[in-house]
Short mmCIF file of C-alpha atoms and ligand atoms in Angstrom, two decimals:
data_model
loop_
_atom_site.label_atom_id
_atom_site.label_comp_id
_atom_site.label_asym_id
_atom_site.label_seq_id
_atom_site.Cartn_x
_atom_site.Cartn_y
_atom_site.Cartn_z
CA MET A 1 77.78 139.88 69.46
CA ALA A 2 78.76 136.25 69.79
CA GLU A 3 79.89 135.30 73.27
CA THR A 4 83.61 134.46 73.57
CA LYS A 5 84.05 130.75 74.06
CA GLN A 6 86.24 129.69 76.97
CA ASN A 7 88.75 127.02 76.09
CA VAL A 8 89.20 124.33 78.77
CA ILE A 9 92.29 122.14 78.31
CA LEU A 10 92.03 118.59 79.66
CA PHE A 11 95.14 116.43 79.91
CA PRO A 12 94.95 112.96 81.52
CA PHE A 13 97.74 110.44 82.04
CA MET A 14 97.77 107.67 79.43
CA ALA A 15 95.78 104.96 81.23
CA GLN A 16 92.12 104.02 80.76
CA GLY A 17 91.48 104.53 84.50
CA HIS A 18 92.56 108.16 84.02
CA ILE A 19 91.33 108.88 80.49
CA ILE A 20 87.76 107.71 81.25
CA PRO A 21 87.15 110.02 84.26
CA PHE A 22 88.60 112.90 82.20
CA LEU A 23 86.27 111.99 79.34
CA ALA A 24 83.36 111.99 81.79
CA LEU A 25 84.46 115.44 82.99
CA ALA A 26 84.79 116.70 79.40
CA LEU A 27 81.28 115.52 78.51
CA HIS A 28 79.90 116.97 81.73
CA ILE A 29 81.44 120.39 81.00
CA GLN A 30 80.24 120.21 77.40
CA LYS A 31 76.70 119.57 78.62
CA THR A 32 76.56 122.07 81.47
CA ARG A 33 78.72 125.01 80.24
CA LYS A 34 77.59 126.09 76.83
CA ASN A 35 80.16 128.89 76.72
CA CYS A 36 83.09 126.45 76.94
CA THR A 37 85.02 124.62 74.26
CA ILE A 38 87.07 121.64 75.29
CA THR A 39 90.52 120.70 74.09
CA PHE A 40 91.39 117.14 75.09
CA VAL A 41 95.12 116.49 74.86
CA ASN A 42 96.90 113.16 74.64
CA THR A 43 99.35 111.05 72.66
CA PRO A 44 98.49 109.94 69.09
CA LEU A 45 97.30 106.37 69.77
CA ASN A 46 95.10 107.44 72.68
CA ILE A 47 93.59 110.24 70.61
CA LYS A 48 92.89 107.79 67.80
CA LYS A 49 91.03 105.52 70.22
CA LEU A 50 89.16 108.46 71.74
CA ARG A 51 88.03 109.66 68.32
CA SER A 52 85.98 106.52 67.87
CA SER A 53 84.65 106.53 71.43
CA LEU A 54 83.26 110.09 71.50
CA PRO A 55 79.52 110.51 71.03
CA LYS A 56 78.70 111.53 67.42
CA ASN A 57 77.44 115.00 68.34
CA SER A 58 80.48 115.83 70.47
CA SER A 59 82.28 119.11 69.88
CA ILE A 60 85.33 118.17 71.96
CA ASN A 61 88.59 119.00 70.14
CA LEU A 62 91.02 116.13 70.29
CA VAL A 63 94.63 117.25 70.05
CA GLU A 64 97.62 114.95 69.85
CA ILE A 65 101.13 115.64 71.01
CA PRO A 66 103.95 113.38 69.83
CA PHE A 67 105.32 110.56 71.94
CA ASN A 68 107.77 107.84 70.98
CA SER A 69 107.72 105.02 73.54
CA SER A 70 110.80 103.32 72.05
CA LEU A 71 112.94 106.29 73.08
CA HIS A 72 112.09 105.55 76.72
CA GLY A 73 112.95 101.86 76.89
CA LEU A 74 109.33 100.86 76.27
CA PRO A 75 108.08 98.52 73.56
CA PRO A 76 107.07 100.34 70.32
CA ASP A 77 103.60 101.93 70.36
CA SER A 78 103.20 101.66 74.13
CA GLU A 79 101.15 104.74 74.83
CA ASN A 80 98.72 103.37 77.39
CA CYS A 81 99.04 101.32 80.58
CA ASP A 82 96.61 98.93 78.88
CA ALA A 83 99.46 97.75 76.69
CA LEU A 84 102.01 97.29 79.48
CA PRO A 85 102.81 94.85 82.28
CA TYR A 86 102.77 96.38 85.78
CA SER A 87 106.57 96.49 85.93
CA LEU A 88 106.72 98.94 82.99
CA ILE A 89 104.04 101.35 84.17
CA ILE A 90 106.53 103.37 86.18
CA GLN A 91 108.60 103.73 83.01
CA LEU A 92 105.61 105.17 81.13
CA LEU A 93 104.97 107.52 84.06
CA ARG A 94 108.55 108.77 84.01
CA ALA A 95 108.57 108.99 80.22
CA SER A 96 105.44 111.15 80.29
CA ALA A 97 107.53 114.12 81.51
CA SER A 98 109.00 114.17 77.99
CA LEU A 99 105.63 115.54 76.80
CA LYS A 100 106.45 118.87 78.42
CA PRO A 101 108.03 120.75 75.46
CA ALA A 102 105.20 119.74 73.09
CA PHE A 103 102.54 120.63 75.67
CA ARG A 104 104.22 123.99 76.29
CA GLU A 105 104.27 124.66 72.55
CA LEU A 106 100.58 123.77 72.29
CA ILE A 107 99.62 126.23 75.04
CA ASN A 108 101.80 128.92 73.48
CA ASP A 109 100.17 128.32 70.10
CA LEU A 110 96.64 128.49 71.55
CA ILE A 111 97.47 131.81 73.19
CA CYS A 112 99.03 133.32 70.08
CA ARG A 113 96.73 132.15 67.28
CA ASN A 114 93.35 133.55 66.27
CA ASN A 115 93.90 136.85 68.09
CA GLY A 116 93.86 135.01 71.39
CA ALA A 117 90.35 133.63 70.84
CA ASP A 118 91.58 130.10 71.64
CA ALA A 119 93.63 131.12 74.69
CA PRO A 120 92.94 128.65 77.50
CA LEU A 121 90.63 129.57 80.34
CA CYS A 122 92.27 126.81 82.36
CA ILE A 123 94.35 123.67 82.21
CA ILE A 124 92.95 120.65 84.05
CA ALA A 125 95.63 117.99 84.31
CA ASP A 126 96.24 114.58 85.78
CA ILE A 127 97.47 113.86 89.34
CA PHE A 128 100.60 112.39 87.69
CA PHE A 129 101.25 115.52 85.60
CA GLY A 130 102.32 117.93 88.37
CA TRP A 131 104.76 119.51 85.89
CA THR A 132 101.88 121.00 83.89
CA ALA A 133 101.35 123.49 86.77
CA GLY A 134 104.74 125.06 85.96
CA VAL A 135 103.75 125.41 82.29
CA ALA A 136 100.45 127.06 83.29
CA GLN A 137 102.28 129.46 85.63
CA GLU A 138 104.70 130.42 82.86
CA PHE A 139 101.77 131.48 80.64
CA ASN A 140 99.64 132.86 83.48
CA VAL A 141 96.91 130.30 82.85
CA PHE A 142 94.67 128.97 85.64
CA HIS A 143 95.60 125.39 86.51
CA ALA A 144 93.88 122.59 88.42
CA ILE A 145 94.67 118.97 89.06
CA PHE A 146 91.72 116.61 88.54
CA SER A 147 91.74 113.59 90.81
CA GLY A 148 89.70 110.55 89.78
CA ALA A 149 90.55 109.23 93.25
CA GLY A 150 88.63 110.26 96.37
CA GLY A 151 89.89 112.87 98.86
CA PHE A 152 90.77 110.50 101.71
CA GLY A 153 92.47 107.94 99.47
CA LEU A 154 94.58 110.51 97.63
CA ALA A 155 95.47 112.30 100.89
CA CYS A 156 96.89 109.06 102.39
CA TYR A 157 98.63 108.27 99.09
CA TYR A 158 100.18 111.76 98.94
CA SER A 159 101.22 111.69 102.59
CA VAL A 160 102.83 108.24 102.37
CA TRP A 161 104.86 109.24 99.30
CA ARG A 162 105.92 112.58 100.76
CA ASN A 163 106.94 111.12 104.16
CA LEU A 164 107.62 107.38 103.70
CA PRO A 165 106.61 106.95 107.38
CA HIS A 166 106.79 103.15 107.22
CA LYS A 167 110.54 103.41 106.65
CA LYS A 168 111.08 105.24 109.92
CA GLY A 169 110.33 102.46 112.39
CA GLU A 170 109.93 98.74 112.80
CA SER A 171 106.27 98.86 113.81
CA GLU A 172 103.65 97.11 111.70
CA ASP A 173 101.39 100.17 111.92
CA PHE A 174 101.97 103.91 111.98
CA LEU A 175 100.31 107.32 111.87
CA LEU A 176 100.80 109.64 108.92
CA PRO A 177 102.83 112.53 110.37
CA ASP A 178 100.85 115.26 108.61
CA PHE A 179 97.49 113.42 108.48
CA GLU A 180 97.08 111.88 111.92
CA GLU A 181 93.30 112.21 111.73
CA ALA A 182 93.36 109.43 109.11
CA GLY A 183 94.12 107.01 111.95
CA LYS A 184 96.59 104.12 112.07
CA ILE A 185 97.74 102.67 108.77
CA GLN A 186 99.09 99.14 108.65
CA LYS A 187 102.02 98.14 106.49
CA THR A 188 99.74 95.55 104.87
CA GLN A 189 97.71 98.52 103.56
CA LEU A 190 100.57 99.77 101.41
CA ALA A 191 100.90 99.06 97.71
CA LEU A 192 104.03 97.12 96.77
CA SER A 193 105.69 100.19 95.23
CA MET A 194 105.29 102.04 98.57
CA LEU A 195 106.55 99.11 100.63
CA GLN A 196 109.63 98.80 98.47
CA ALA A 197 110.30 102.54 98.26
CA ASP A 198 113.59 103.74 99.73
CA GLY A 199 113.72 107.26 98.36
CA SER A 200 115.97 106.38 95.43
CA ASP A 201 113.91 103.77 93.57
CA PRO A 202 112.05 104.76 90.35
CA TRP A 203 108.66 105.25 92.08
CA SER A 204 110.16 107.44 94.83
CA LEU A 205 112.03 109.48 92.22
CA PHE A 206 108.90 109.95 90.13
CA GLN A 207 106.70 110.96 93.07
CA GLY A 208 109.53 113.11 94.45
CA GLU A 209 109.34 115.18 91.25
CA ASN A 210 105.58 115.00 90.70
CA LEU A 211 103.96 115.72 94.06
CA PRO A 212 105.94 118.84 95.09
CA GLU A 213 104.64 120.50 91.90
CA TYR A 214 101.09 120.46 93.30
CA VAL A 215 101.75 123.73 95.19
CA ASN A 216 102.17 125.46 91.83
CA SER A 217 98.61 124.58 90.89
CA ASN A 218 95.62 126.81 91.64
CA GLY A 219 93.73 123.95 93.27
CA ILE A 220 92.45 120.40 93.02
CA LEU A 221 89.19 119.12 91.56
CA PHE A 222 88.00 115.87 93.14
CA ASN A 223 85.53 113.37 91.75
CA THR A 224 83.91 113.07 95.15
CA VAL A 225 81.28 114.61 97.40
CA GLU A 226 82.20 117.19 100.03
CA GLU A 227 79.68 116.01 102.64
CA PHE A 228 81.29 112.61 103.13
CA ASP A 229 84.90 113.23 102.08
CA LYS A 230 85.82 116.25 104.25
CA LEU A 231 88.89 114.71 105.95
CA GLY A 232 90.90 114.26 102.77
CA LEU A 233 89.69 117.50 101.19
CA LYS A 234 90.73 119.47 104.28
CA TYR A 235 94.14 117.79 104.22
CA PHE A 236 94.92 119.16 100.73
CA ASN A 237 93.44 122.53 101.56
CA ARG A 238 95.82 122.76 104.53
CA LYS A 239 98.89 121.21 102.90
CA LEU A 240 98.80 123.18 99.67
CA ASN A 241 97.02 126.26 100.92
CA ARG A 242 94.88 126.00 97.82
CA PRO A 243 91.16 125.49 97.25
CA VAL A 244 89.78 122.03 96.61
CA TRP A 245 86.55 121.54 94.68
CA ALA A 246 84.53 118.35 95.24
CA ILE A 247 82.54 118.14 92.00
CA GLY A 248 81.52 114.48 91.89
CA PRO A 249 80.28 112.04 91.17
CA ILE A 250 80.98 112.67 87.51
CA LEU A 251 80.59 109.43 85.60
CA LEU A 252 79.88 108.49 82.00
CA SER A 253 76.21 108.04 81.15
CA LEU A 254 75.13 104.53 80.12
CA ASP A 255 75.15 105.51 76.43
CA ASN A 256 78.59 107.07 76.66
CA ARG A 257 79.90 104.07 78.61
CA ALA A 258 78.73 101.76 75.82
CA GLN A 259 80.44 103.98 73.25
CA ALA A 260 83.69 104.33 75.24
CA GLY A 261 83.90 100.62 76.04
CA LYS A 262 82.89 99.29 72.67
CA ASP A 263 86.35 97.82 72.04
CA LYS A 264 86.02 95.79 75.27
CA GLU A 265 85.14 92.21 74.67
CA SER A 266 81.92 91.90 76.61
CA GLY A 267 81.33 88.60 78.37
CA ILE A 268 77.56 88.98 78.47
CA SER A 269 74.81 91.08 76.94
CA SER A 270 73.05 93.68 79.09
CA GLU A 271 69.72 92.10 78.11
CA PHE A 272 70.69 88.64 79.33
CA CYS A 273 72.07 90.09 82.54
CA LYS A 274 68.86 92.01 83.18
CA GLU A 275 66.70 88.98 82.47
CA TRP A 276 68.76 86.89 84.88
CA LEU A 277 68.63 89.58 87.58
CA ASP A 278 64.86 90.05 87.02
CA SER A 279 64.41 86.41 88.05
CA LYS A 280 66.07 86.98 91.45
CA PRO A 281 64.54 88.49 94.61
CA GLU A 282 65.33 92.04 95.65
CA LYS A 283 68.79 92.60 97.23
CA SER A 284 69.63 88.90 96.96
CA VAL A 285 72.56 89.02 94.48
CA LEU A 286 76.22 89.67 95.26
CA TYR A 287 78.15 91.29 92.38
CA ILE A 288 81.89 90.55 92.28
CA SER A 289 84.39 92.47 90.17
CA PHE A 290 87.96 93.64 90.66
CA GLY A 291 87.95 96.46 88.11
CA SER A 292 89.60 96.79 84.75
CA MET A 293 93.14 95.66 85.62
CA ASN A 294 93.34 93.37 88.64
CA VAL A 295 93.29 89.61 88.70
CA ILE A 296 93.50 87.31 91.73
CA SER A 297 95.65 84.27 92.44
CA LEU A 298 94.51 80.75 91.68
CA SER A 299 94.27 79.83 95.37
CA HIS A 300 92.22 82.99 96.15
CA MET A 301 89.94 82.17 93.23
CA LYS A 302 89.25 78.71 94.63
CA GLU A 303 88.62 80.03 98.16
CA LEU A 304 86.23 82.65 96.80
CA ALA A 305 84.36 80.04 94.77
CA MET A 306 84.02 77.80 97.83
CA ALA A 307 82.74 80.72 99.90
CA LEU A 308 80.17 81.59 97.23
CA GLU A 309 78.96 78.03 97.06
CA ALA A 310 78.69 77.68 100.84
CA SER A 311 77.00 81.09 101.26
CA GLU A 312 74.03 79.95 99.17
CA LYS A 313 73.69 83.52 97.91
CA ASN A 314 73.00 84.46 94.30
CA PHE A 315 75.98 86.06 92.57
CA ILE A 316 77.40 87.53 89.37
CA TRP A 317 81.17 87.14 89.23
CA VAL A 318 83.38 88.76 86.58
CA VAL A 319 86.10 86.16 86.14
CA ARG A 320 89.48 86.49 84.44
CA PRO A 321 92.40 84.06 84.23
CA PRO A 322 94.28 84.03 87.56
CA ILE A 323 97.67 85.66 88.18
CA GLY A 324 100.39 83.98 86.15
CA PHE A 325 98.13 83.05 83.22
CA ASP A 326 97.68 84.97 79.98
CA ILE A 327 95.03 87.60 80.74
CA ASN A 328 93.66 87.28 77.22
CA SER A 329 93.32 83.48 77.26
CA GLU A 330 90.02 81.60 77.61
CA PHE A 331 88.77 81.23 81.18
CA ARG A 332 89.29 77.57 82.18
CA GLY A 333 86.58 77.06 84.79
CA GLN A 334 87.05 73.28 84.95
CA GLU A 335 90.68 73.75 85.93
CA TRP A 336 90.66 76.97 87.96
CA LEU A 337 87.46 76.55 89.96
CA PRO A 338 86.69 73.76 92.48
CA GLU A 339 85.69 70.48 90.85
CA GLY A 340 82.05 70.44 89.78
CA PHE A 341 81.52 74.10 90.80
CA GLU A 342 80.10 75.20 87.46
CA GLU A 343 77.86 72.13 87.15
CA ARG A 344 76.40 72.59 90.63
CA VAL A 345 76.17 76.36 91.08
CA ILE A 346 76.03 77.82 87.58
CA LEU A 347 74.29 75.23 85.41
CA GLY A 348 72.47 73.29 88.16
CA SER A 349 70.93 75.63 90.72
CA LYS A 350 71.47 78.70 88.43
CA ARG A 351 72.38 80.60 91.55
CA GLY A 352 75.42 82.15 89.97
CA LEU A 353 76.49 83.78 86.73
CA LEU A 354 80.11 83.84 85.62
CA VAL A 355 80.89 86.73 83.31
CA LYS A 356 84.06 86.30 81.36
CA LYS A 357 86.18 89.39 80.62
CA TRP A 358 83.86 92.43 80.95
CA ALA A 359 80.46 93.02 82.54
CA PRO A 360 77.94 95.88 82.14
CA GLN A 361 78.77 96.99 85.69
CA VAL A 362 76.57 100.05 86.03
CA GLU A 363 73.52 98.24 84.63
CA ILE A 364 74.16 95.46 87.15
CA LEU A 365 74.67 97.77 90.14
CA SER A 366 71.52 99.72 89.27
CA HIS A 367 69.33 96.58 89.38
CA LYS A 368 67.17 96.13 92.46
CA ALA A 369 68.21 92.48 92.82
CA ILE A 370 71.76 93.55 93.78
CA GLY A 371 72.39 93.46 97.53
CA GLY A 372 76.17 93.70 97.76
CA PHE A 373 79.32 94.43 95.76
CA LEU A 374 82.58 92.59 96.42
CA SER A 375 85.01 95.10 94.94
CA HIS A 376 88.68 96.07 94.81
CA CYS A 377 87.38 99.57 95.61
CA GLY A 378 88.81 101.51 92.72
CA TRP A 379 87.17 104.92 93.13
CA ASN A 380 84.94 104.63 90.04
CA SER A 381 83.50 101.36 91.31
CA VAL A 382 82.96 102.93 94.73
CA LEU A 383 81.09 105.91 93.25
CA GLU A 384 78.99 103.59 91.09
CA ALA A 385 78.05 101.57 94.20
CA LEU A 386 77.25 104.69 96.25
CA ILE A 387 75.02 106.19 93.56
CA HIS A 388 72.98 103.00 93.54
CA GLY A 389 73.03 102.43 97.30
CA VAL A 390 74.90 99.11 97.21
CA PRO A 391 76.82 97.92 100.35
CA ILE A 392 80.47 97.07 99.68
CA LEU A 393 82.66 94.14 100.61
CA GLY A 394 86.18 95.49 100.12
CA TRP A 395 89.17 93.61 98.74
CA PRO A 396 91.79 96.27 97.93
CA MET A 397 94.63 95.26 95.64
CA ALA A 398 96.73 98.27 94.63
CA ALA A 399 97.37 102.03 94.70
CA GLU A 400 95.06 103.98 97.05
CA GLN A 401 92.40 101.21 97.16
CA PHE A 402 93.57 100.10 100.65
CA PHE A 403 92.92 103.59 102.00
CA ASN A 404 89.54 103.72 100.24
CA VAL A 405 88.47 100.53 102.02
CA LYS A 406 89.69 101.86 105.38
CA PHE A 407 87.67 105.02 104.79
CA LEU A 408 84.51 103.24 103.60
CA GLU A 409 84.62 100.89 106.59
CA GLU A 410 85.81 103.12 109.45
CA GLU A 411 84.50 106.55 108.48
CA MET A 412 81.45 105.86 106.33
CA GLY A 413 80.27 102.54 107.76
CA ILE A 414 79.21 101.15 104.40
CA CYS A 415 81.84 98.46 103.84
CA VAL A 416 83.42 95.39 105.38
CA GLU A 417 86.95 94.43 104.40
CA VAL A 418 87.04 90.84 103.17
CA ALA A 419 90.67 90.49 102.17
CA ARG A 420 93.75 92.65 101.61
CA GLY A 421 96.14 92.44 98.67
CA LYS A 422 97.00 89.71 96.22
CA THR A 423 99.00 87.43 98.47
CA CYS A 424 97.14 87.53 101.81
CA GLU A 425 96.10 84.42 103.74
CA LEU A 426 92.48 83.78 102.87
CA ARG A 427 90.04 81.18 104.18
CA HIS A 428 86.73 80.55 102.46
CA GLU A 429 84.98 80.34 105.85
CA ASP A 430 85.95 83.96 106.58
CA ILE A 431 84.75 85.24 103.21
CA GLU A 432 81.49 83.36 103.67
CA ALA A 433 80.99 84.87 107.15
CA LYS A 434 81.52 88.38 105.78
CA ILE A 435 79.14 87.85 102.88
CA GLU A 436 76.57 86.70 105.43
CA MET A 437 77.33 89.70 107.65
CA VAL A 438 76.71 92.22 104.87
CA MET A 439 73.88 90.53 102.96
CA SER A 440 71.77 88.74 105.53
CA VAL A 441 68.52 90.50 106.42
CA LYS A 442 68.99 89.38 110.02
CA SER A 443 72.57 90.61 110.52
CA GLU A 444 72.86 93.67 112.82
CA ASN A 445 75.94 94.86 110.91
CA GLY A 446 74.19 94.34 107.60
CA ILE A 447 71.19 96.40 108.74
CA GLU A 448 73.51 99.21 109.89
CA ILE A 449 75.50 99.15 106.64
CA ARG A 450 72.33 99.22 104.51
CA ARG A 451 71.01 102.14 106.56
CA ASN A 452 74.29 104.07 106.08
CA VAL A 453 74.41 103.30 102.37
CA GLY A 454 70.87 104.65 102.02
CA LYS A 455 71.91 107.89 103.70
CA VAL A 456 74.99 108.25 101.51
CA ARG A 457 72.89 107.68 98.40
CA GLU A 458 70.71 110.64 99.37
CA ILE A 459 73.78 112.80 100.06
CA VAL A 460 75.16 111.93 96.62
CA LYS A 461 71.86 112.75 94.91
CA ASN A 462 71.61 116.09 96.70
CA ALA A 463 75.19 117.03 95.85
CA MET A 464 74.39 116.84 92.13
CA ARG A 465 71.06 118.66 92.38
CA ASP A 466 70.88 121.56 89.93
CA GLU A 467 67.40 123.04 90.18
CA GLU A 468 66.24 125.97 92.29
CA TYR A 469 68.49 124.48 94.95
CA LYS A 470 72.11 123.75 93.97
CA GLY A 471 73.93 120.81 95.50
CA SER A 472 77.48 121.09 96.90
CA SER A 473 79.12 119.53 93.83
CA VAL A 474 77.29 121.85 91.42
CA LYS A 475 78.25 124.85 93.57
CA ALA A 476 81.88 123.67 93.68
CA MET A 477 81.97 123.48 89.88
CA ASP A 478 80.59 127.05 89.69
CA GLU A 479 83.25 128.21 92.14
CA PHE A 480 85.98 126.55 90.13
CA PHE A 481 84.88 128.25 86.88
CA ASN A 482 84.46 131.59 88.65
CA ALA A 483 88.02 131.37 89.99
CA ALA A 484 89.37 130.54 86.52
CA LEU A 485 87.36 133.33 84.86
CA SER A 486 88.40 135.86 87.46
CA MET A 487 92.09 135.07 86.86
CA LYS A 488 91.62 135.43 83.10
CA GLU A 489 89.82 138.76 83.56
CA LYS A 490 92.54 140.01 85.89
CA ASN A 491 95.23 139.09 83.37
CA LYS A 492 93.33 140.91 80.64
CA ARG A 493 93.01 144.06 82.76
CA LYS A 494 96.73 143.92 83.58
CA LEU A 495 97.53 143.66 79.88
CA ILE A 496 95.31 146.63 79.00
CA ASN A 497 96.63 148.77 81.86
CA GLY A 498 100.21 147.80 81.11
CA ALA A 499 99.86 148.52 77.39
N1 LIG B 501 84.11 97.99 84.67
C1 LIG B 501 83.06 97.48 83.92
N2 LIG B 501 83.01 96.12 83.73
C2 LIG B 501 83.92 95.26 84.24
C3 LIG B 501 84.97 95.80 85.03
C4 LIG B 501 85.04 97.16 85.22
O1 LIG B 501 82.20 98.21 83.43
O2 LIG B 501 83.80 94.06 84.02
C5 LIG B 501 84.21 99.46 84.85
C6 LIG B 501 83.63 99.91 86.18
O3 LIG B 501 82.23 100.15 86.06
C7 LIG B 501 84.42 101.18 86.47
C8 LIG B 501 85.76 100.92 85.80
O4 LIG B 501 85.57 99.86 84.89
O5 LIG B 501 83.80 102.30 85.86
C9 LIG B 501 86.83 100.49 86.80
O6 LIG B 501 87.30 101.62 87.45
P1 LIG B 501 87.79 101.58 88.95
O7 LIG B 501 88.22 102.95 89.33
O8 LIG B 501 86.76 100.97 89.81
O9 LIG B 501 88.99 100.56 88.96
P2 LIG B 501 90.29 100.36 88.03
O10 LIG B 501 89.88 99.51 86.91
O11 LIG B 501 90.75 101.74 87.61
O12 LIG B 501 91.24 99.65 88.95
#
């Protein structure tokens, strides 16, 4: 008799930084759990884009639910943060609650049709879709939140939004009342939306509705590794009285990355990048990228360029037009970089490579010539650095990135903070000194950081081991599926006994 397939519902928020980790999770489940089918839910335009970015042999079911952005004060066809300025992202977040009736109908339909053969085993939803837990409860379906952010970063983020501790005193730093073990947080480590929150602004209202719903979920899946992220994982375990499963790092394979990012305008070919890196000594190149969304100010860009020139280190820098200029316009190096910079450092000594728009980041980080990564510390970038054992120079810019940097520096000892936020005071001498500290073979701190990064790389490898010995992340994924299956079985027995 054919084995019953277990339907796993995946539902990310409509932003590339959320859809991509969910896609990586979907492909991972597809590969490792042959008895599962996957239903990937999103709005029509996102599903259309996903259809062309799935590998050809994929059996993932893409299901769209209707969404009309114009009804929520958004420009027409705004279904992804990609298409919106920062100021409108909160509007898309709040508008996403309008997906509830259609999502509810979808779950109901899956349960009723086909003699229940398509009934969900579980719903795995975004950290911004707390309301889906209520829908799952209504239908007695197992529910988990999937966090693409790390445990420590999300714990600080959750605690700040739940308590707004920075509003309770004048001090420039404070402890989180329910997460004191995180240590002192400085006001400069808060994203703008947190700093401006007063409990009645749109972000406070959104988080005030979203986060309390977490207790209705059966647990949280984290794209992280238990061995190094215990503090944050324990926080959620304690706060929600629910299990947490550290199942990471789950990232797209190189092939799937190429497929998923094929609409990105690449600034350089992987082959050219590799050739250039092949010509450089081991661990001699600093890679600089601020992720998929962030750009820096013109004055920061100039200071960074001066620091790179003075450091005499090799570098690959993903450059985009500075804040205030059209993100899609041509990069004007002659105007935005110090005079003669490109002639001297790029064309002359060939010490540096400027990549305009988009770089093959994982290929770069995996090359042995890379010795450091100056990053905004979005969690995907962090995981990609850890997998390849690359020391980090942190420059957080938004969301939970500030807490990630604090964690990587203070708890893990694999990072040095270079700058903080988009408007901080920044001197090129300080950046240069920190580059030297992390990359120089003679620097005590650098030696310590490289040693720690090496240890973390081993921990990460072991966590994903799936041979005779199972790593912690593989075990956590088993535990998650066992919990979901056991709830489904229990419900079935109840139904039979009750009938
Ligand atoms: N990325 C890339 N090339 C670039 C910039 C970013 O491949 O030029 C990828 C990077 O490898 C990572 C993702 O985009 O997988 C960025 O995710 P992250 O969580 O680091 O930051 P976000 O963009 O969400 O702020």
